[in-house]
Amino acid sequence: MTNIRQVYNWINGEYVPASNGETFDVTTPISQELIAEVSESTQEDADRAVAAAREAFDNGPWGKLTVKERSDKLRRMAEIIIERAEEIGTLDAMDVGKPIRNTVQGGEVDRSANNISFFADYAEMMHGEAFPMGKDYINYTTYDPVGVSVLITPWNIPFMLTTWKLGPALAAGNTVVIKPPEVTPLSVALLGEIAKEAGIPDGVVNIVHGKGGVVGNALTSHEAVDLVSFTGSTKTGTIIQQSAANTQKKVSVELGGKAADIIFSDADLKKAVPGAIRAAYTNTGQVCLAGSRLLVQEDILDAFLEAFVAEAKAFKVGDPNDVDTDMGPIVSEDQFQKVSSYIDWAKDNGLEILAGGKRPDNLPEEISEGYYLEPTIILAPDPNSKINQEEIFGPVVSVIPFQTEEEAIKIVNNSIYGLDGVIWTENLAKAHRVAHEIKAGTIWINDWFVRDLRVPFGGAKQSGNGREGGRFSMEFFTEAKNICIRIKD
Ligand code: ADP
């Protein structure tokens, strides 16, 4: 039924097949049908893309434009993303399995356009600094582009996360090579032609598709690459930092998470229940920020669970193209098996499954091959158990009852991860106290995933290294240079 798309690399302003002509298959998680054949790049393709980006950086017009000229082109790029929102959103729905209503109107595509226009505007407001040394010397500091930047993103939010890196990279004057996720490459594949249509010169944006361990590794270890920005798993983040170390590239990594929602007994359940549901099941729980551990204070455990289980059971799981679908399928068979193995582990260890834990009954025939799973809730009181320690990355939350504030803080911090944390209470003093004690890059109080692009975003502990967002992105994607002038005779 579906047309099979041919997806090519984008190098120096044009689509090109992989140098050896190889491709790999991409299927839709909606029904497991083949939807695309994608160029499977090698070292040679990485070399070509890096050479194009190098030439564009060293000798091309991009770096010679004024900031205003560059920012104007980026703002045009953002407009084109909005003009093509339907197409981009539909591709992500088909490729990732995201409900269409989360991708298009007011959703991820809007945010993606904003990722570009925000940093275009930001670059125009940037200024250097001066550090006078009395009347004898003056220092002034400039922020120069770093050079060829490699952007590597994961399969869960491919378009939005790539633009989150692309916006500041280009606004700062860098050239880029993008390595899209091989599981969901379709929307990101369009960014080259969108950049060209916006008037961005050839060679500034290049895209090479393929396996992380092959072409991804060729890029991160490449001698002509200056910077790597990565979002993905902690395991791959470690490999990438090691491989990028050979030439002292700048590296920023945003990695896994195991965030906890702490529901205190004085929380307003009218806010906390839908909020915790959103934190648990947005994007089928395939979000590094997902609130996958639910810490619930014992005196409200029954009331909270009654409402939370009811809402989870009311969730409509199905075809992401239906506007009333709340949750689509898990992205792939591998991921489905991984998520299911945690549910099996819970069952084998006698844990109580409060909801879900299985494929939905009565899936329509045309999507019955997809990897759908009901929103799953597992009572898992031992904070040290596998299910409370490992990142599951699927629609599964574990519930951990607690008694005191101190106990909750201890449980939350008992994790190798520290990406985000969520606190639900009507007592602001308590919220502040607890927020200060949690070791994480972001804390939300009485909400989840509320984003302002100016704020620092990134992970503590094994959830990452470095911060992006606003001036943090601009610092990462630039090289600060101090110029010291002697004034005295
Ligand atoms: P996940 O599959 O959970 O998203 P990964 O961290 O493995 O996690 O993948 C994120 C991105 O990193 C993907 O685009 C993948 O191709 C890429 N990748 C995987 N391994 C490597 C590697 N060794 N070097 C560079 N990129 C890699």
Coordinates of C-alpha atoms and ligand atoms in Angstrom, one line a residue:
M1 CA 0.0 0.0 0.0
T2 CA 2.8 2.5 0.9
N3 CA 5.2 3.9 -1.6
I4 CA 8.7 2.8 -0.8
R5 CA 10.9 5.9 -0.5
Q6 CA 14.4 6.0 -1.7
V7 CA 16.4 8.0 0.8
Y8 CA 19.8 9.3 -0.2
N9 CA 22.7 11.1 1.5
W10 CA 22.9 14.8 1.0
I11 CA 26.4 16.0 0.3
N12 CA 27.4 19.4 -1.1
G13 CA 23.9 20.5 -2.0
E14 CA 22.7 17.3 -3.7
Y15 CA 21.3 13.9 -3.1
V16 CA 23.8 11.1 -3.6
P17 CA 23.6 7.4 -3.1
A18 CA 26.1 5.7 -0.8
S19 CA 29.5 5.2 -2.6
N20 CA 29.0 1.4 -2.8
G21 CA 25.3 1.7 -3.7
E22 CA 24.3 -0.2 -0.6
T23 CA 21.0 0.4 1.2
F24 CA 19.2 -0.7 4.3
D25 CA 15.5 -1.2 4.9
V26 CA 13.3 0.9 7.1
T27 CA 9.9 -0.4 8.2
T28 CA 7.0 1.4 9.9
P29 CA 6.2 0.4 13.5
I30 CA 2.6 1.0 12.6
S31 CA 2.3 -2.2 10.6
Q32 CA 5.9 -3.5 10.0
E33 CA 5.6 -2.7 6.3
L34 CA 8.7 -1.7 4.4
I35 CA 8.6 2.1 3.9
A36 CA 12.1 3.1 2.8
E37 CA 15.4 2.0 1.4
V38 CA 18.1 4.2 2.8
S39 CA 21.7 4.7 1.7
E40 CA 24.0 2.7 3.9
S41 CA 27.1 4.9 4.1
T42 CA 30.7 3.9 4.7
Q43 CA 33.9 5.6 5.7
E44 CA 34.2 6.9 2.1
D45 CA 30.8 8.7 2.4
A46 CA 31.8 10.1 5.7
D47 CA 35.0 11.4 4.1
R48 CA 33.1 13.0 1.3
A49 CA 30.6 14.7 3.6
V50 CA 33.3 16.0 5.9
A51 CA 35.4 17.2 2.9
A52 CA 32.3 19.2 1.7
A53 CA 31.7 20.6 5.2
R54 CA 35.4 21.4 5.6
E55 CA 35.6 23.2 2.2
A56 CA 32.4 25.2 3.0
F57 CA 33.8 26.2 6.3
D58 CA 37.3 27.1 5.2
N59 CA 36.6 28.7 1.8
G60 CA 32.9 29.0 1.3
P61 CA 30.6 32.1 1.6
W62 CA 28.9 31.0 4.9
G63 CA 31.5 32.4 7.2
K64 CA 31.8 35.6 5.3
L65 CA 28.1 36.5 5.6
T66 CA 27.2 39.0 8.3
V67 CA 25.3 37.6 11.3
K68 CA 22.1 39.2 10.0
E69 CA 22.5 37.6 6.6
R70 CA 23.0 34.2 8.1
S71 CA 20.2 34.6 10.6
D72 CA 17.8 35.7 7.8
K73 CA 18.5 32.5 6.0
L74 CA 17.9 30.5 9.1
R75 CA 14.6 32.3 9.7
R76 CA 13.6 31.4 6.2
M77 CA 14.5 27.8 6.9
A78 CA 12.2 27.8 10.0
E79 CA 9.4 29.2 7.7
I80 CA 9.9 26.3 5.2
I81 CA 9.7 23.8 8.1
I82 CA 6.3 25.3 9.0
E83 CA 5.2 25.3 5.4
R84 CA 6.1 21.6 5.2
A85 CA 4.8 20.7 8.6
E86 CA 2.2 18.2 7.4
E87 CA 4.8 16.3 5.4
I88 CA 7.4 16.2 8.2
G89 CA 4.8 15.3 10.8
T90 CA 3.4 12.6 8.7
L91 CA 6.9 11.1 8.1
D92 CA 7.6 11.0 11.8
A93 CA 4.2 9.5 12.5
M94 CA 4.9 6.7 10.0
D95 CA 8.6 6.2 10.9
V96 CA 8.6 6.6 14.7
G97 CA 4.9 5.8 15.3
K98 CA 4.2 9.1 17.0
P99 CA 0.5 10.2 17.2
I100 CA 0.0 12.7 14.4
R101 CA -1.5 15.2 16.8
N102 CA 1.8 15.4 18.7
T103 CA 3.9 16.1 15.6
V104 CA 2.1 18.7 13.6
Q105 CA -0.2 21.3 15.1
G106 CA 1.5 22.9 18.1
G107 CA 3.7 19.9 18.4
E108 CA 7.2 18.8 17.5
V109 CA 7.3 20.4 14.1
D110 CA 6.5 23.8 15.5
R111 CA 9.2 23.4 18.1
S112 CA 11.6 22.3 15.4
A113 CA 11.1 25.5 13.5
N114 CA 11.5 27.4 16.7
N115 CA 14.8 25.6 17.4
I116 CA 16.1 27.3 14.2
S117 CA 14.5 30.7 14.4
F118 CA 15.3 31.1 18.1
F119 CA 19.0 30.6 17.6
A120 CA 19.0 32.8 14.5
D121 CA 17.6 35.6 16.7
Y122 CA 19.9 34.7 19.6
A123 CA 23.0 35.0 17.4
E124 CA 22.0 38.6 16.5
M125 CA 22.0 39.5 20.2
M126 CA 25.3 37.9 21.0
H127 CA 28.1 40.1 22.1
G128 CA 31.8 39.7 23.1
E129 CA 33.4 41.0 26.3
A130 CA 36.1 43.4 27.2
F131 CA 38.5 43.0 30.2
P132 CA 40.5 46.2 30.5
M133 CA 43.8 45.9 32.5
G134 CA 44.0 49.4 33.8
K135 CA 45.3 51.7 31.1
D136 CA 48.1 49.4 30.0
Y137 CA 46.3 46.5 28.2
I138 CA 42.9 45.6 27.1
N139 CA 41.5 42.2 26.5
Y140 CA 38.5 41.6 24.3
T141 CA 36.9 38.3 23.7
T142 CA 35.2 37.0 20.5
Y143 CA 33.1 33.9 19.9
D144 CA 34.1 32.3 16.6
P145 CA 32.5 29.3 15.0
V146 CA 34.3 26.0 15.9
G147 CA 34.3 24.5 12.4
V148 CA 32.9 21.2 11.1
S149 CA 30.3 20.0 13.5
V150 CA 28.9 16.4 13.6
L151 CA 25.4 16.1 14.9
I152 CA 24.2 12.6 15.9
T153 CA 20.6 12.1 17.1
P154 CA 18.5 9.1 18.3
W155 CA 15.4 7.6 16.8
N156 CA 12.8 8.8 19.3
I157 CA 12.4 12.5 18.4
P158 CA 14.6 12.6 15.3
F159 CA 13.5 15.9 13.6
M160 CA 13.1 18.0 16.7
L161 CA 16.4 16.8 18.3
T162 CA 18.4 17.4 15.1
T163 CA 17.1 20.9 14.7
W164 CA 17.9 21.6 18.4
K165 CA 21.6 21.1 17.4
L166 CA 21.4 22.4 13.9
G167 CA 19.9 25.8 14.9
P168 CA 22.8 26.9 17.1
A169 CA 25.5 25.2 15.0
L170 CA 24.5 27.1 11.9
A171 CA 23.7 30.4 13.7
A172 CA 27.2 30.4 15.2
G173 CA 28.6 30.0 11.6
N174 CA 29.7 26.3 11.7
T175 CA 29.1 23.8 8.9
V176 CA 27.6 20.4 9.7
V177 CA 27.4 16.8 9.0
I178 CA 24.3 15.1 10.3
K179 CA 24.1 11.4 11.0
P180 CA 20.4 10.6 11.4
P181 CA 19.2 7.7 13.4
E182 CA 19.1 4.6 11.2
V183 CA 15.8 3.4 12.7
T184 CA 13.9 6.6 11.9
P185 CA 15.9 8.6 9.2
L186 CA 13.1 9.9 7.0
S187 CA 12.2 13.4 8.3
V188 CA 15.9 14.3 9.1
A189 CA 16.7 13.4 5.5
L190 CA 14.8 16.5 4.3
L191 CA 16.9 19.0 6.2
G192 CA 19.5 19.4 3.4
E193 CA 17.0 20.4 0.7
I194 CA 15.2 22.6 3.2
A195 CA 18.5 24.4 4.0
K196 CA 19.2 24.8 0.2
E197 CA 15.7 26.2 -0.4
A198 CA 16.4 28.7 2.3
G199 CA 19.5 29.9 0.5
I200 CA 22.1 28.3 2.8
P201 CA 25.1 27.6 0.6
D202 CA 26.0 24.1 -0.6
G203 CA 28.3 22.1 1.7
V204 CA 27.1 23.9 4.9
V205 CA 24.5 21.1 5.7
N206 CA 25.5 17.5 4.8
I207 CA 23.7 14.3 5.8
V208 CA 25.0 10.8 5.7
H209 CA 22.8 7.8 6.6
G210 CA 23.9 4.5 8.0
K211 CA 24.9 2.5 11.0
G212 CA 26.2 4.3 14.0
G213 CA 29.1 1.9 14.5
V214 CA 30.2 2.4 10.9
V215 CA 29.5 5.9 9.5
G216 CA 28.8 7.4 12.9
N217 CA 32.2 6.2 14.2
A218 CA 33.9 7.4 11.0
L219 CA 32.6 10.9 11.7
T220 CA 33.3 11.1 15.4
S221 CA 36.9 9.9 14.9
H222 CA 37.5 12.0 11.7
E223 CA 40.5 14.2 11.9
A224 CA 38.9 17.0 10.0
V225 CA 35.9 17.2 12.4
D226 CA 36.1 19.8 15.2
L227 CA 33.0 19.2 17.3
V228 CA 30.5 16.4 18.1
S229 CA 27.0 17.0 19.6
F230 CA 25.3 13.7 20.5
T231 CA 22.0 12.7 22.0
G232 CA 21.4 9.0 22.6
S233 CA 22.2 6.2 25.0
T234 CA 24.8 6.4 27.7
K235 CA 26.6 3.4 26.2
T236 CA 27.0 5.0 22.8
G237 CA 27.8 8.4 24.5
T238 CA 30.8 6.8 26.2
I239 CA 32.1 5.3 22.9
I240 CA 31.6 8.6 21.1
Q241 CA 33.5 10.5 23.7
Q242 CA 36.4 8.1 23.5
S243 CA 36.5 8.2 19.7
A244 CA 36.2 12.0 19.6
A245 CA 39.1 12.3 22.0
N246 CA 41.7 11.5 19.3
T247 CA 41.8 15.1 18.0
Q248 CA 40.4 16.8 21.1
K249 CA 37.1 17.6 19.5
K250 CA 34.6 19.6 21.5
V251 CA 31.9 17.1 22.7
S252 CA 28.5 17.5 24.2
V253 CA 26.5 14.4 25.1
E254 CA 22.9 14.2 26.3
L255 CA 22.2 10.6 27.4
G256 CA 19.8 8.3 29.2
G257 CA 17.6 9.0 32.1
K258 CA 15.5 7.3 34.8
A259 CA 13.5 10.3 36.1
A260 CA 11.3 10.0 39.1
D261 CA 7.9 11.7 39.6
I262 CA 7.6 12.4 43.4
I263 CA 4.0 12.6 44.3
F264 CA 3.7 14.1 47.8
S265 CA 0.5 13.6 49.8
D266 CA -0.3 17.3 49.5
A267 CA -0.1 17.2 45.7
D268 CA -3.1 18.3 43.8
L269 CA -4.1 15.1 42.1
K270 CA -6.1 16.9 39.4
K271 CA -2.7 18.2 38.2
A272 CA -0.4 15.3 39.3
V273 CA -2.3 12.4 37.7
P274 CA -2.5 13.7 34.2
G275 CA 1.0 15.2 34.5
A276 CA 2.5 11.9 35.6
I277 CA 0.5 10.1 32.8
R278 CA 2.0 12.5 30.3
A279 CA 5.5 12.1 31.7
A280 CA 5.1 8.3 31.6
Y281 CA 3.5 7.7 28.2
T282 CA 4.3 10.6 25.9
N283 CA 5.9 9.1 22.7
T284 CA 5.1 5.6 24.0
G285 CA 7.5 6.3 27.0
Q286 CA 10.4 6.6 24.5
V287 CA 11.7 9.9 25.9
C288 CA 14.9 10.3 27.8
L289 CA 13.1 12.6 30.1
A290 CA 10.2 10.2 30.8
G291 CA 9.0 10.0 34.4
S292 CA 9.5 6.2 34.6
R293 CA 9.7 5.9 38.4
L294 CA 6.6 7.0 40.3
L295 CA 7.4 7.7 43.9
V296 CA 4.1 8.0 45.8
Q297 CA 3.7 9.0 49.4
E298 CA 2.0 6.2 51.3
D299 CA -0.9 8.1 52.7
I300 CA -2.2 8.9 49.2
L301 CA -1.1 5.7 47.5
D302 CA -4.5 4.2 47.0
A303 CA -6.2 7.4 45.9
F304 CA -3.4 8.2 43.4
L305 CA -3.2 4.7 42.0
E306 CA -7.0 4.5 41.5
A307 CA -6.9 7.6 39.4
F308 CA -3.6 6.9 37.6
V309 CA -4.6 3.3 36.7
A310 CA -8.0 4.5 35.4
E311 CA -6.4 7.1 33.2
A312 CA -3.8 4.7 31.9
K313 CA -6.5 2.1 31.1
A314 CA -8.5 4.8 29.3
F315 CA -5.6 5.5 27.0
K316 CA -6.3 4.9 23.3
V317 CA -3.4 2.8 21.9
G318 CA -3.4 2.5 18.1
D319 CA -2.7 3.9 14.7
P320 CA -0.7 7.2 15.1
N321 CA -2.5 8.6 12.1
D322 CA -5.9 8.6 13.9
V323 CA -6.3 12.0 15.6
D324 CA -7.8 10.5 18.7
T325 CA -4.9 8.1 19.3
D326 CA -3.1 8.8 22.6
M327 CA -0.2 6.3 22.1
G328 CA 1.3 4.7 19.1
P329 CA 3.5 1.5 18.8
I330 CA 6.9 0.9 20.1
V331 CA 9.5 1.8 17.5
S332 CA 10.9 -1.6 16.5
E333 CA 10.8 -5.3 17.2
D334 CA 14.2 -5.0 19.1
Q335 CA 12.8 -2.3 21.3
F336 CA 9.6 -4.2 21.9
Q337 CA 11.5 -7.3 23.0
K338 CA 13.7 -5.1 25.3
V339 CA 10.7 -3.5 26.9
S340 CA 8.8 -6.8 27.2
S341 CA 11.8 -8.4 28.9
Y342 CA 11.4 -6.0 31.8
I343 CA 7.7 -6.9 32.1
D344 CA 8.6 -10.6 32.0
W345 CA 11.2 -10.0 34.7
A346 CA 8.6 -8.3 36.9
K347 CA 6.2 -11.2 36.5
D348 CA 8.9 -13.7 37.2
N349 CA 9.8 -11.9 40.3
G350 CA 6.3 -11.8 41.6
L351 CA 5.7 -8.1 41.1
E352 CA 2.1 -6.9 40.7
I353 CA 1.2 -5.5 37.3
L354 CA -1.5 -2.9 38.0
A355 CA -2.3 -2.2 34.4
G356 CA -1.2 -3.2 30.9
G357 CA 1.7 -5.6 30.5
K358 CA 0.4 -6.9 27.2
R359 CA -0.5 -6.1 23.6
P360 CA -3.9 -4.4 23.3
D361 CA -6.8 -6.8 22.3
N362 CA -8.7 -6.1 19.2
L363 CA -6.2 -4.2 17.1
P364 CA -7.5 -3.5 13.7
E365 CA -6.3 -6.1 11.1
E366 CA -4.2 -3.6 9.1
I367 CA -2.0 -2.7 12.1
S368 CA -2.0 -6.0 13.9
E369 CA 1.6 -6.7 13.0
G370 CA 2.8 -3.5 14.8
Y371 CA 4.5 -3.5 18.2
Y372 CA 1.8 -2.1 20.4
L373 CA 1.8 -2.3 24.2
E374 CA -0.7 -1.1 26.7
P375 CA 0.4 1.6 29.2
T376 CA 1.9 -0.6 31.9
I377 CA 2.1 0.1 35.6
I378 CA 4.1 -2.2 37.9
L379 CA 4.2 -2.0 41.7
A380 CA 8.0 -2.3 42.4
P381 CA 8.7 -1.3 45.9
D382 CA 12.5 -2.2 45.9
P383 CA 14.3 0.9 44.7
N384 CA 17.4 -1.2 43.9
S385 CA 15.6 -3.6 41.6
K386 CA 16.5 -3.9 38.0
I387 CA 13.2 -2.3 36.9
N388 CA 13.9 0.8 39.0
Q389 CA 17.6 1.1 38.0
E390 CA 17.7 0.5 34.3
E391 CA 16.3 2.7 31.5
I392 CA 13.4 0.8 29.9
F393 CA 12.5 3.4 27.3
G394 CA 8.9 2.2 26.7
P395 CA 5.4 2.7 28.2
V396 CA 6.2 1.1 31.5
V397 CA 6.3 2.9 34.9
S398 CA 7.2 1.4 38.2
V399 CA 5.5 2.6 41.4
I400 CA 7.6 2.9 44.6
P401 CA 5.7 3.9 47.8
F402 CA 7.6 6.1 50.3
Q403 CA 7.0 7.6 53.7
T404 CA 9.2 10.7 54.3
E405 CA 10.7 13.5 52.2
E406 CA 14.2 12.3 53.1
E407 CA 13.4 8.8 52.0
A408 CA 12.1 10.1 48.6
I409 CA 15.2 12.1 48.0
K410 CA 17.4 9.1 48.8
I411 CA 15.4 6.9 46.4
V412 CA 15.5 9.5 43.6
N413 CA 19.2 10.0 43.9
N414 CA 19.9 6.2 44.0
S415 CA 20.4 6.1 40.2
I416 CA 23.4 6.4 37.9
Y417 CA 21.2 8.8 35.9
G418 CA 20.5 12.5 36.6
L419 CA 18.7 14.0 33.6
D420 CA 15.5 15.4 35.2
G421 CA 13.2 15.0 38.2
V422 CA 9.5 16.0 38.8
I423 CA 8.0 17.1 42.1
W424 CA 4.3 17.3 42.8
T425 CA 3.2 19.2 45.9
E426 CA 1.2 22.3 46.8
N427 CA 3.9 23.2 49.4
L428 CA 6.3 25.5 47.7
A429 CA 8.9 25.5 50.5
K430 CA 9.0 21.7 50.3
A431 CA 9.2 21.8 46.5
H432 CA 12.2 24.1 46.7
R433 CA 13.9 22.0 49.4
V434 CA 13.6 18.8 47.4
A435 CA 14.5 20.4 44.1
H436 CA 17.8 21.5 45.6
E437 CA 18.6 18.0 46.9
I438 CA 17.9 16.1 43.6
K439 CA 21.0 15.6 41.5
A440 CA 19.7 16.3 37.9
G441 CA 20.0 18.8 35.1
T442 CA 16.4 19.8 35.1
I443 CA 13.7 19.8 37.8
W444 CA 10.0 20.4 37.1
I445 CA 7.6 21.3 39.8
N446 CA 4.0 20.6 39.2
D447 CA 4.5 20.0 35.5
W448 CA 6.7 18.1 33.1
F449 CA 8.5 18.9 29.8
V450 CA 7.9 22.6 29.9
R451 CA 10.6 24.0 27.7
D452 CA 12.1 27.5 27.3
L453 CA 14.9 27.5 24.8
R454 CA 17.0 29.9 26.8
V455 CA 17.5 27.5 29.8
P456 CA 20.4 25.1 30.3
F457 CA 19.4 21.6 29.2
G458 CA 21.5 18.5 29.8
G459 CA 22.2 15.7 32.3
A460 CA 24.0 15.3 35.5
K461 CA 25.8 12.0 36.4
Q462 CA 25.7 9.4 33.6
S463 CA 22.9 11.4 31.9
G464 CA 25.4 13.5 30.0
N465 CA 28.2 16.0 29.8
G466 CA 27.6 19.6 28.9
R467 CA 24.6 21.8 28.6
E468 CA 22.7 23.1 25.5
G469 CA 20.1 25.8 25.2
G470 CA 20.4 29.6 24.8
R471 CA 23.9 30.9 25.7
F472 CA 24.9 27.4 26.7
S473 CA 24.4 26.2 23.1
M474 CA 26.1 29.3 21.7
E475 CA 29.1 28.7 24.0
F476 CA 29.4 25.1 22.9
F477 CA 29.1 25.8 19.2
T478 CA 31.7 28.6 19.4
E479 CA 35.3 28.9 20.3
A480 CA 36.0 31.8 22.7
K481 CA 39.1 33.8 21.7
N482 CA 40.7 36.4 23.8
I483 CA 42.7 39.2 22.1
C484 CA 45.0 41.1 24.4
I485 CA 46.3 44.5 23.2
R486 CA 49.2 46.4 24.7
I487 CA 48.3 50.1 25.0
K488 CA 51.2 51.5 27.1
D489 CA 54.3 52.7 25.3
Ligands
ADP1 P1 19.4 4.4 20.6 O1 19.4 3.3 19.6 O2 18.8 4.0 21.9 O3 18.9 5.7 20.1 P2 22.2 4.9 20.3 O4 22.8 5.8 21.3 O5 22.8 3.7 20.0 O6 20.8 4.7 21.0 O7 21.9 5.7 19.0 C1 21.8 7.1 18.9 C2 22.5 7.5 17.6 O8 23.9 7.2 17.7 C3 22.1 6.9 16.4 O9 22.0 7.8 15.3 C4 23.2 5.8 16.1 O10 23.3 5.5 14.8 C5 24.4 6.6 16.6 N1 25.5 5.7 17.0 C6 25.4 4.4 17.5 N2 26.7 3.9 17.7 C7 27.6 4.9 17.3 C8 29.0 5.0 17.3 N3 29.8 4.0 17.7 N4 29.5 6.2 16.8 C9 28.8 7.2 16.4 N5 27.4 7.1 16.4 C10 26.8 6.0 16.9

